[in-house]
């Protein structure tokens, strides 16, 4: 029958995180892209959320109007008009931007599957940078 024709690889389906791209280090003041890409396979997207140190600052729900929303968080300067789906644009950075960033992607019913991954971001150039001017 049909199922017996599938290899082990084929039967693994559903939501899968592909890449969570957060720069390891940025210079103070630099803009930052946080890019989370995923493969939905046969699922529909319910939400993509971004957290810093476990606090949510951005969510994208295709069913919401508008789909993208941000929440004020110290040091996280989301530019909503340039952010979409899992790609979030921070227009600047400072010492408070440092931290652990987590992307969390959830599928719609019936699977409700959630995948998440974290990356560390550091900000450098904190002292000499200021005294140069
Ligand atoms: C992140 O996504 C944005 C928008 O699609 C793109 O312009 C940028 O190059 C991406 N950055 C990385 C590191 O992939
Ligand atoms: C977001 O980016 C757009 C396009 O570059 C810019 O016009 C706008 O001022 C930015 N908004 C904020 C809040 O930084």
PDB file of C-alpha atoms in Angstrom, residues 10 24 27 50 64 84 99 102 127:
ATOM      1  CA  UNK A  10       9.471  11.186   3.436  1.00  0.00           C
ATOM      2  CA  UNK A  24      26.974  37.207  17.100  1.00  0.00           C
ATOM      3  CA  UNK A  27      28.824  47.625  16.851  1.00  0.00           C
ATOM      4  CA  UNK A  50      10.548  36.802  18.692  1.00  0.00           C
ATOM      5  CA  UNK A  64      -4.289  39.356  12.476  1.00  0.00           C
ATOM      6  CA  UNK A  84       7.718  40.712   7.913  1.00  0.00           C
ATOM      7  CA  UNK A  99      20.903  39.328  25.060  1.00  0.00           C
ATOM      8  CA  UNK A 102      14.587  33.355  20.467  1.00  0.00           C
ATOM      9  CA  UNK A 127      33.861  52.822  25.481  1.00  0.00           C
TER      10      UNK A 127
END
